[in-house]
């Protein structure tokens, strides 16, 4: 007898049992067997798309290739064309899983996965969440995600939530009145775990801190909290651990691929080396040694409907020196390649540096709930923030001084207090954005 979640996947045409059986086999490989598996799958997926995908043939410029390193790096701009032109022979919107990226990178696009590949994505999720005793068929999820506002889209998502044994909190309004209602739900429902966007979950933790409540004391069934889609800073992680009273697990994924990395029980960000092959490349598309930062480029080893081969996801990261092919560890995720501030001196700095420096001061007194930084000119920045009271001159002076110390002097700032910050359609909060 199929449990409800597995049954809903199977009825939608996603062969979850076969996918889980294959994943178990891959996980059981020795280091040597895993190396052979990766080499074979890389060759197999490239050959398949060179024979069956005109879009990929055109990108490569040939039906043959000699070395992996000679294959082109696929970027999001390459994918800005109708999906029909990118599908492999034998695949259509009718017999594939179709979805759209959130667009948080600035270039949203529609993508496809064949149904077996999508089943493997779920098998991979189920396997990793299982590390923390979470079972998608029986564990009850408190979900902090966006939700479509139109009637049909909303009802469809709510039905999916029902099948997936989860209760969704819409994150487009997280005022104290709404957070109070969320707290009541935790008092009345037996949630096993929290899953959702980092910024929204952090906001809820700050609300609990203000009320001096530890969530696990009013919801003792709570086991773990998984945050995703936005950066998790160390001080925010400590706040979440303190206010929720459960382990905090950081995941990194992409809807068009799979879970890319998931925090294991040792606290390491373990890369998914069962369904993906992850490379870190320099500006010349050459692999850099482990321990060196570069662009995160990923190959989906099973997706036959649509090629994601040497796909530049738009993020910068570092693999740990101790990584092996079977157990690859993502040491650090630095941020998006397009989230870079260019300063008057010519210096380039990850936008999250601004965010982090400002964060250390702006949240000192607990007045500011959340904020975003926008670069409007080469020397000008706008900081939008949500708080109970306006920032005072002393705080503003401190922020400017810290940025001067970490980055450079003579930068201009405008501080704008807002009731709510604008989130993307999917509900994500972009902490830094450059408009120049």
Coordinates of C-alpha atoms in Angstrom, one line a residue:
X1 CA 0.0 0.0 0.0
X2 CA 1.4 3.4 -1.0
X3 CA 1.5 6.1 1.6
X4 CA -0.3 9.3 0.5
X5 CA 2.8 11.4 -0.5
X6 CA 4.4 8.6 -2.5
X7 CA 1.0 7.8 -4.1
X8 CA 0.5 11.4 -5.2
X9 CA 3.9 11.3 -7.0
X10 CA 3.2 7.9 -8.6
X11 CA -0.3 9.0 -9.8
X12 CA 1.3 12.1 -11.3
X13 CA 3.5 9.8 -13.4
X14 CA 6.7 10.2 -11.3
X15 CA 8.0 6.6 -10.6
X16 CA 9.1 7.3 -7.0
X17 CA 9.7 3.6 -6.0
X18 CA 12.1 2.9 -9.0
X19 CA 13.9 6.2 -8.3
X20 CA 14.3 5.4 -4.6
X21 CA 15.7 1.9 -5.5
X22 CA 18.2 3.5 -7.9
X23 CA 19.2 6.1 -5.3
X24 CA 19.8 3.4 -2.7
X25 CA 22.1 1.6 -5.2
X26 CA 24.1 4.8 -5.9
X27 CA 24.4 5.7 -2.2
X28 CA 25.8 2.1 -1.5
X29 CA 28.7 2.5 -4.0
X30 CA 32.3 2.4 -2.8
X31 CA 34.4 5.4 -3.6
X32 CA 35.9 3.6 -6.6
X33 CA 32.5 2.5 -7.9
X34 CA 31.2 6.0 -7.5
X35 CA 34.0 7.4 -9.6
X36 CA 33.1 5.0 -12.4
X37 CA 29.4 5.9 -12.0
X38 CA 30.0 9.6 -12.4
X39 CA 32.3 9.2 -15.4
X40 CA 29.7 6.9 -17.1
X41 CA 26.8 9.2 -16.3
X42 CA 28.6 12.3 -17.6
X43 CA 29.4 10.7 -20.9
X44 CA 25.9 9.1 -21.2
X45 CA 24.0 12.4 -20.6
X46 CA 26.3 14.4 -23.0
X47 CA 26.0 11.7 -25.7
X48 CA 22.2 11.6 -25.3
X49 CA 21.8 15.4 -25.8
X50 CA 24.3 15.6 -28.6
X51 CA 22.2 12.9 -30.5
X52 CA 18.7 14.0 -29.4
X53 CA 18.7 17.7 -28.6
X54 CA 19.2 20.3 -31.5
X55 CA 19.5 23.2 -29.0
X56 CA 22.5 21.4 -27.3
X57 CA 24.0 20.3 -30.6
X58 CA 24.0 24.0 -31.7
X59 CA 25.6 25.1 -28.4
X60 CA 28.4 22.5 -28.7
X61 CA 28.7 23.1 -32.4
X62 CA 29.3 19.4 -33.1
X63 CA 27.9 16.0 -32.4
X64 CA 31.3 14.9 -31.0
X65 CA 33.5 16.1 -28.1
X66 CA 36.9 14.9 -26.9
X67 CA 37.3 16.4 -23.4
X68 CA 34.8 17.3 -20.7
X69 CA 36.6 20.7 -20.3
X70 CA 36.0 21.6 -23.9
X71 CA 32.2 21.5 -23.5
X72 CA 30.6 24.9 -23.4
X73 CA 29.3 26.3 -20.1
X74 CA 25.6 26.8 -20.3
X75 CA 24.3 30.0 -18.8
X76 CA 20.8 31.4 -18.1
X77 CA 21.0 33.8 -21.1
X78 CA 21.3 30.7 -23.4
X79 CA 18.0 29.5 -21.9
X80 CA 16.1 32.7 -22.8
X81 CA 14.3 31.1 -25.7
X82 CA 11.0 29.1 -25.9
X83 CA 11.0 25.8 -24.1
X84 CA 9.9 24.0 -27.3
X85 CA 13.2 24.9 -28.9
X86 CA 15.2 23.4 -26.0
X87 CA 13.4 20.0 -25.5
X88 CA 15.0 16.7 -26.5
X89 CA 13.4 14.5 -29.2
X90 CA 10.6 12.5 -27.7
X91 CA 9.9 15.0 -24.9
X92 CA 7.1 17.5 -24.8
X93 CA 5.3 19.7 -22.2
X94 CA 2.7 16.8 -22.0
X95 CA 5.1 14.0 -21.0
X96 CA 7.6 16.1 -18.9
X97 CA 7.6 18.0 -15.6
X98 CA 7.5 21.7 -16.4
X99 CA 8.2 24.6 -14.1
X100 CA 9.6 28.1 -13.9
X101 CA 12.6 29.4 -11.9
X102 CA 11.8 32.0 -9.4
X103 CA 13.8 34.7 -11.2
X104 CA 15.8 35.7 -8.2
X105 CA 18.9 35.7 -10.4
X106 CA 17.3 38.3 -12.7
X107 CA 16.8 35.9 -15.6
X108 CA 13.7 33.6 -15.0
X109 CA 13.0 30.8 -17.5
X110 CA 10.8 27.8 -18.0
X111 CA 12.5 24.4 -17.8
X112 CA 11.6 20.8 -18.1
X113 CA 12.6 17.5 -16.4
X114 CA 11.7 14.1 -17.6
X115 CA 9.5 12.3 -15.2
X116 CA 12.1 9.8 -14.0
X117 CA 14.6 12.6 -13.3
X118 CA 11.9 14.5 -11.3
X119 CA 11.2 11.3 -9.3
X120 CA 14.9 11.1 -8.5
X121 CA 14.8 14.7 -7.3
X122 CA 12.1 13.7 -4.8
X123 CA 14.0 10.5 -3.9
X124 CA 17.1 12.7 -3.2
X125 CA 15.0 15.1 -1.0
X126 CA 13.4 12.2 0.9
X127 CA 16.8 10.6 1.5
X128 CA 18.4 13.8 2.9
X129 CA 15.4 14.8 5.1
X130 CA 15.5 11.3 6.4
X131 CA 18.9 12.1 8.0
X132 CA 16.9 14.1 10.6
X133 CA 14.0 11.6 11.1
X134 CA 11.7 13.4 8.7
X135 CA 9.3 11.2 6.6
X136 CA 7.4 13.1 3.9
X137 CA 4.4 10.7 4.3
X138 CA 4.0 11.1 8.0
X139 CA 5.9 14.2 9.2
X140 CA 3.9 17.4 9.4
X141 CA 5.6 20.4 7.9
X142 CA 5.2 24.1 8.8
X143 CA 6.0 25.7 5.4
X144 CA 7.2 29.4 5.1
X145 CA 6.9 29.9 1.4
X146 CA 5.2 32.2 -1.1
X147 CA 1.9 31.1 -2.6
X148 CA 0.1 32.2 -5.8
X149 CA -2.5 34.9 -5.0
X150 CA -4.9 34.0 -7.9
X151 CA -7.8 31.7 -6.9
X152 CA -6.9 28.6 -9.1
X153 CA -3.2 28.8 -8.4
X154 CA -3.8 29.2 -4.7
X155 CA -6.2 26.3 -4.4
X156 CA -3.9 24.1 -6.5
X157 CA -1.0 24.9 -4.2
X158 CA -3.1 24.3 -1.1
X159 CA -4.2 20.9 -2.5
X160 CA -0.5 20.0 -3.1
X161 CA 0.2 21.0 0.5
X162 CA -2.6 18.7 1.7
X163 CA -1.1 15.7 -0.2
X164 CA 2.4 16.6 1.0
X165 CA 1.3 16.8 4.7
X166 CA 2.2 20.4 5.2
X167 CA 0.6 23.6 6.4
X168 CA 1.6 26.8 4.5
X169 CA 2.1 30.2 6.1
X170 CA 2.0 32.9 3.4
X171 CA 5.0 35.1 3.8
X172 CA 3.9 38.3 2.0
X173 CA 2.7 39.9 5.2
X174 CA 4.7 39.1 8.3
X175 CA 3.5 41.9 10.6
X176 CA 3.3 41.2 14.3
X177 CA -0.5 40.6 14.0
X178 CA 0.2 37.8 11.4
X179 CA 3.1 36.4 13.4
X180 CA 0.9 36.1 16.4
X181 CA -1.6 34.0 14.4
X182 CA 1.4 31.8 13.2
X183 CA 2.4 31.3 16.8
X184 CA -1.2 30.2 17.7
X185 CA -1.0 27.6 14.9
X186 CA 2.2 26.2 16.5
X187 CA 0.4 26.0 19.8
X188 CA -2.5 24.1 18.3
X189 CA -0.8 21.8 15.7
X190 CA 1.7 19.1 16.0
X191 CA 4.4 20.2 13.5
X192 CA 7.4 17.9 13.1
X193 CA 9.5 20.4 11.2
X194 CA 9.8 23.9 9.6
X195 CA 10.8 24.4 6.0
X196 CA 11.1 27.6 4.1
X197 CA 12.8 30.9 3.1
X198 CA 15.5 32.0 5.5
X199 CA 14.5 35.6 5.9
X200 CA 10.8 34.8 6.8
X201 CA 11.8 32.2 9.4
X202 CA 14.4 34.6 10.9
X203 CA 11.7 37.2 11.2
X204 CA 9.5 34.7 13.1
X205 CA 12.4 33.9 15.4
X206 CA 12.9 37.7 16.2
X207 CA 9.2 37.9 17.0
X208 CA 9.6 34.9 19.4
X209 CA 12.7 36.5 20.9
X210 CA 10.8 39.7 21.7
X211 CA 8.1 37.6 23.4
X212 CA 10.7 35.5 25.2
X213 CA 9.3 32.3 23.8
X214 CA 11.2 29.1 22.8
X215 CA 9.1 27.5 20.1
X216 CA 9.8 23.8 21.1
X217 CA 8.2 24.5 24.5
X218 CA 4.8 25.3 23.0
X219 CA 5.2 22.9 20.1
X220 CA 7.1 19.9 21.7
X221 CA 6.6 17.7 18.5
X222 CA 9.0 20.0 16.6
X223 CA 12.2 18.2 15.7
X224 CA 14.2 20.3 13.1
X225 CA 14.1 23.4 11.0
X226 CA 15.3 23.5 7.3
X227 CA 16.1 26.9 5.8
X228 CA 16.5 27.4 2.0
X229 CA 16.8 29.9 -0.9
X230 CA 18.5 32.8 0.9
X231 CA 21.8 33.2 2.8
X232 CA 21.8 32.0 6.4
X233 CA 24.3 34.1 8.4
X234 CA 25.9 32.6 11.5
X235 CA 24.3 35.0 14.0
X236 CA 20.9 34.2 12.4
X237 CA 21.5 30.5 12.8
X238 CA 22.3 31.0 16.5
X239 CA 19.1 33.0 16.9
X240 CA 17.0 30.3 15.2
X241 CA 18.6 27.6 17.4
X242 CA 17.9 29.6 20.6
X243 CA 14.3 30.6 19.7
X244 CA 13.2 27.3 18.1
X245 CA 15.1 24.9 20.4
X246 CA 15.8 22.5 17.6
X247 CA 18.7 21.8 15.1
X248 CA 18.8 24.3 12.2
X249 CA 19.7 22.7 8.8
X250 CA 20.8 24.8 5.9
X251 CA 20.0 23.6 2.3
X252 CA 21.0 24.9 -1.0
X253 CA 19.1 24.0 -4.1
X254 CA 17.7 25.1 -7.5
X255 CA 14.3 24.2 -8.8
X256 CA 15.7 23.4 -12.3
X257 CA 18.2 20.9 -10.8
X258 CA 17.7 19.4 -7.4
X259 CA 19.0 19.8 -3.8
X260 CA 22.6 20.9 -4.5
X261 CA 24.0 20.7 -1.0
X262 CA 22.4 19.8 2.4
X263 CA 23.8 20.1 5.8
X264 CA 24.7 16.7 7.2
X265 CA 24.7 15.6 10.8
X266 CA 28.4 16.7 11.1
X267 CA 27.4 20.2 10.2
X268 CA 29.0 20.1 6.7
X269 CA 27.3 21.2 3.5
X270 CA 27.3 17.8 1.7
X271 CA 27.0 18.1 -2.1
X272 CA 24.4 15.9 -3.8
X273 CA 26.8 13.7 -5.8
X274 CA 24.1 11.1 -6.6
X275 CA 22.2 13.0 -9.2
X276 CA 24.5 16.0 -9.9
X277 CA 28.1 16.7 -10.8
X278 CA 29.4 20.0 -9.3
X279 CA 32.4 21.9 -10.6
X280 CA 33.9 25.2 -9.5
X281 CA 35.3 27.1 -12.5
X282 CA 37.4 30.2 -13.1
X283 CA 36.7 33.0 -15.6
X284 CA 38.2 30.8 -18.4
X285 CA 35.9 27.9 -17.6
X286 CA 38.7 25.8 -16.1
X287 CA 38.2 23.9 -12.9
X288 CA 39.9 25.5 -9.9
X289 CA 41.6 23.5 -7.0
X290 CA 39.4 22.7 -4.0
X291 CA 39.7 25.5 -1.5
X292 CA 39.6 28.2 -4.2
X293 CA 36.5 30.3 -5.0
X294 CA 34.9 30.2 -8.4
X295 CA 31.6 29.9 -10.3
X296 CA 29.4 27.0 -9.3
X297 CA 28.7 25.0 -12.5
X298 CA 26.4 21.9 -12.3
X299 CA 25.5 19.0 -14.5
X300 CA 22.3 17.2 -14.1
X301 CA 23.2 13.5 -14.7
X302 CA 19.7 12.2 -15.3
X303 CA 17.7 14.9 -17.1
X304 CA 17.0 13.7 -20.6
X305 CA 14.2 16.1 -21.4
X306 CA 16.3 19.2 -21.1
X307 CA 20.1 19.6 -21.0
X308 CA 21.7 21.1 -17.9
X309 CA 25.3 20.2 -18.7
X310 CA 28.0 22.4 -17.2
X311 CA 25.2 24.8 -16.2
X312 CA 26.4 28.1 -14.6
X313 CA 23.9 28.5 -11.8
X314 CA 25.0 32.1 -11.2
X315 CA 26.5 31.6 -7.7
X316 CA 30.1 31.7 -6.4
X317 CA 31.4 29.1 -3.9
X318 CA 34.3 27.1 -2.6
X319 CA 34.6 23.3 -2.3
X320 CA 36.4 22.0 0.8
X321 CA 40.0 20.8 0.4
X322 CA 39.0 17.4 2.0
X323 CA 36.3 16.8 -0.6
X324 CA 36.2 13.5 -2.5
X325 CA 34.1 12.7 -5.6
X326 CA 31.7 10.7 -3.5
X327 CA 31.6 13.0 -0.5
X328 CA 32.0 16.6 -1.8
X329 CA 31.7 19.3 0.8
X330 CA 30.7 22.9 -0.1
X331 CA 32.9 24.9 2.2
X332 CA 31.3 28.3 1.5
X333 CA 28.6 29.9 -0.7
X334 CA 29.7 33.4 -1.3
X335 CA 26.7 34.7 -3.2
X336 CA 25.4 35.4 -6.7
X337 CA 27.8 36.4 -9.5
X338 CA 25.5 39.3 -10.4
X339 CA 25.3 40.5 -6.7
X340 CA 28.6 42.5 -6.9
X341 CA 29.0 46.1 -5.9
X342 CA 31.4 48.1 -8.1
X343 CA 32.9 51.0 -6.1
X344 CA 34.4 54.4 -7.3
X345 CA 38.0 53.2 -6.6
X346 CA 37.4 50.3 -9.1
X347 CA 37.2 47.8 -6.2
X348 CA 34.6 45.0 -6.6
X349 CA 33.0 43.6 -3.6
X350 CA 30.3 40.9 -3.1
X351 CA 27.1 42.7 -2.3
X352 CA 26.6 40.6 0.8
X353 CA 29.7 42.2 2.3
X354 CA 27.6 45.4 2.5
X355 CA 24.7 43.6 3.9
X356 CA 26.8 41.8 6.5
X357 CA 28.6 44.9 7.7
X358 CA 25.4 46.8 7.9
X359 CA 23.6 43.9 9.6
X360 CA 26.2 43.8 12.5
X361 CA 25.2 47.3 13.5
X362 CA 21.6 47.8 12.3
X363 CA 20.3 44.8 14.4
X364 CA 22.2 45.6 17.6
X365 CA 19.2 47.1 19.4
X366 CA 16.6 44.7 18.1
X367 CA 14.6 47.6 16.6
X368 CA 15.2 46.8 12.9
X369 CA 13.4 43.6 11.8
X370 CA 14.8 43.3 8.3
X371 CA 16.4 45.4 5.5
X372 CA 17.8 45.4 2.0
X373 CA 20.5 47.3 0.3
X374 CA 20.3 48.7 -3.3
X375 CA 23.2 50.2 -5.2
X376 CA 21.7 53.0 -7.3
X377 CA 24.9 54.7 -8.5
X378 CA 28.6 53.8 -8.4
X379 CA 28.9 55.8 -5.1
X380 CA 25.3 55.7 -3.9
X381 CA 23.3 53.2 -1.9
X382 CA 19.8 53.0 -0.6
X383 CA 19.0 51.1 2.6
X384 CA 15.4 50.2 3.0
X385 CA 14.4 48.8 6.4
X386 CA 11.5 47.8 8.5
X387 CA 11.6 48.9 12.2
X388 CA 9.5 50.2 15.1
X389 CA 11.3 53.5 15.1
X390 CA 13.5 55.5 12.7
X391 CA 17.2 54.9 12.7
X392 CA 18.9 57.6 14.7
X393 CA 22.0 59.6 13.6
X394 CA 24.3 57.7 15.9
X395 CA 23.3 54.4 14.2
X396 CA 23.6 55.9 10.7
X397 CA 27.1 57.2 11.7
X398 CA 28.1 53.7 12.9
X399 CA 27.0 52.1 9.7
X400 CA 28.9 54.6 7.5
X401 CA 32.0 54.1 9.7
X402 CA 31.9 50.3 9.4
X403 CA 31.4 50.4 5.6
X404 CA 34.3 52.9 5.4
X405 CA 36.5 50.5 7.4
X406 CA 35.5 47.3 5.4
X407 CA 35.0 48.8 2.0
X408 CA 36.0 52.4 1.2
X409 CA 35.2 56.0 2.2
X410 CA 33.1 58.7 0.5
X411 CA 30.0 56.5 -0.3
X412 CA 26.6 58.1 0.0
X413 CA 23.6 56.4 1.7
X414 CA 19.9 57.1 1.8
X415 CA 18.0 55.4 4.6
X416 CA 14.3 54.7 4.0
X417 CA 12.0 53.2 6.6
X418 CA 9.3 51.0 5.1
X419 CA 6.2 49.2 6.5
X420 CA 7.1 46.1 4.5
X421 CA 9.9 45.2 2.1
X422 CA 9.1 44.1 -1.4
X423 CA 9.6 40.4 -2.0
X424 CA 9.8 38.6 -5.3
X425 CA 6.7 36.9 -6.7
X426 CA 7.9 33.6 -5.1
X427 CA 8.3 35.3 -1.8
X428 CA 12.1 35.6 -1.6
X429 CA 13.8 38.6 -0.2
X430 CA 16.8 39.8 -2.2
X431 CA 19.2 41.3 0.4
X432 CA 21.5 43.2 -2.1
X433 CA 20.7 44.5 -5.5
X434 CA 22.7 46.6 -7.9
X435 CA 20.8 48.7 -10.4
X436 CA 23.9 50.1 -12.2

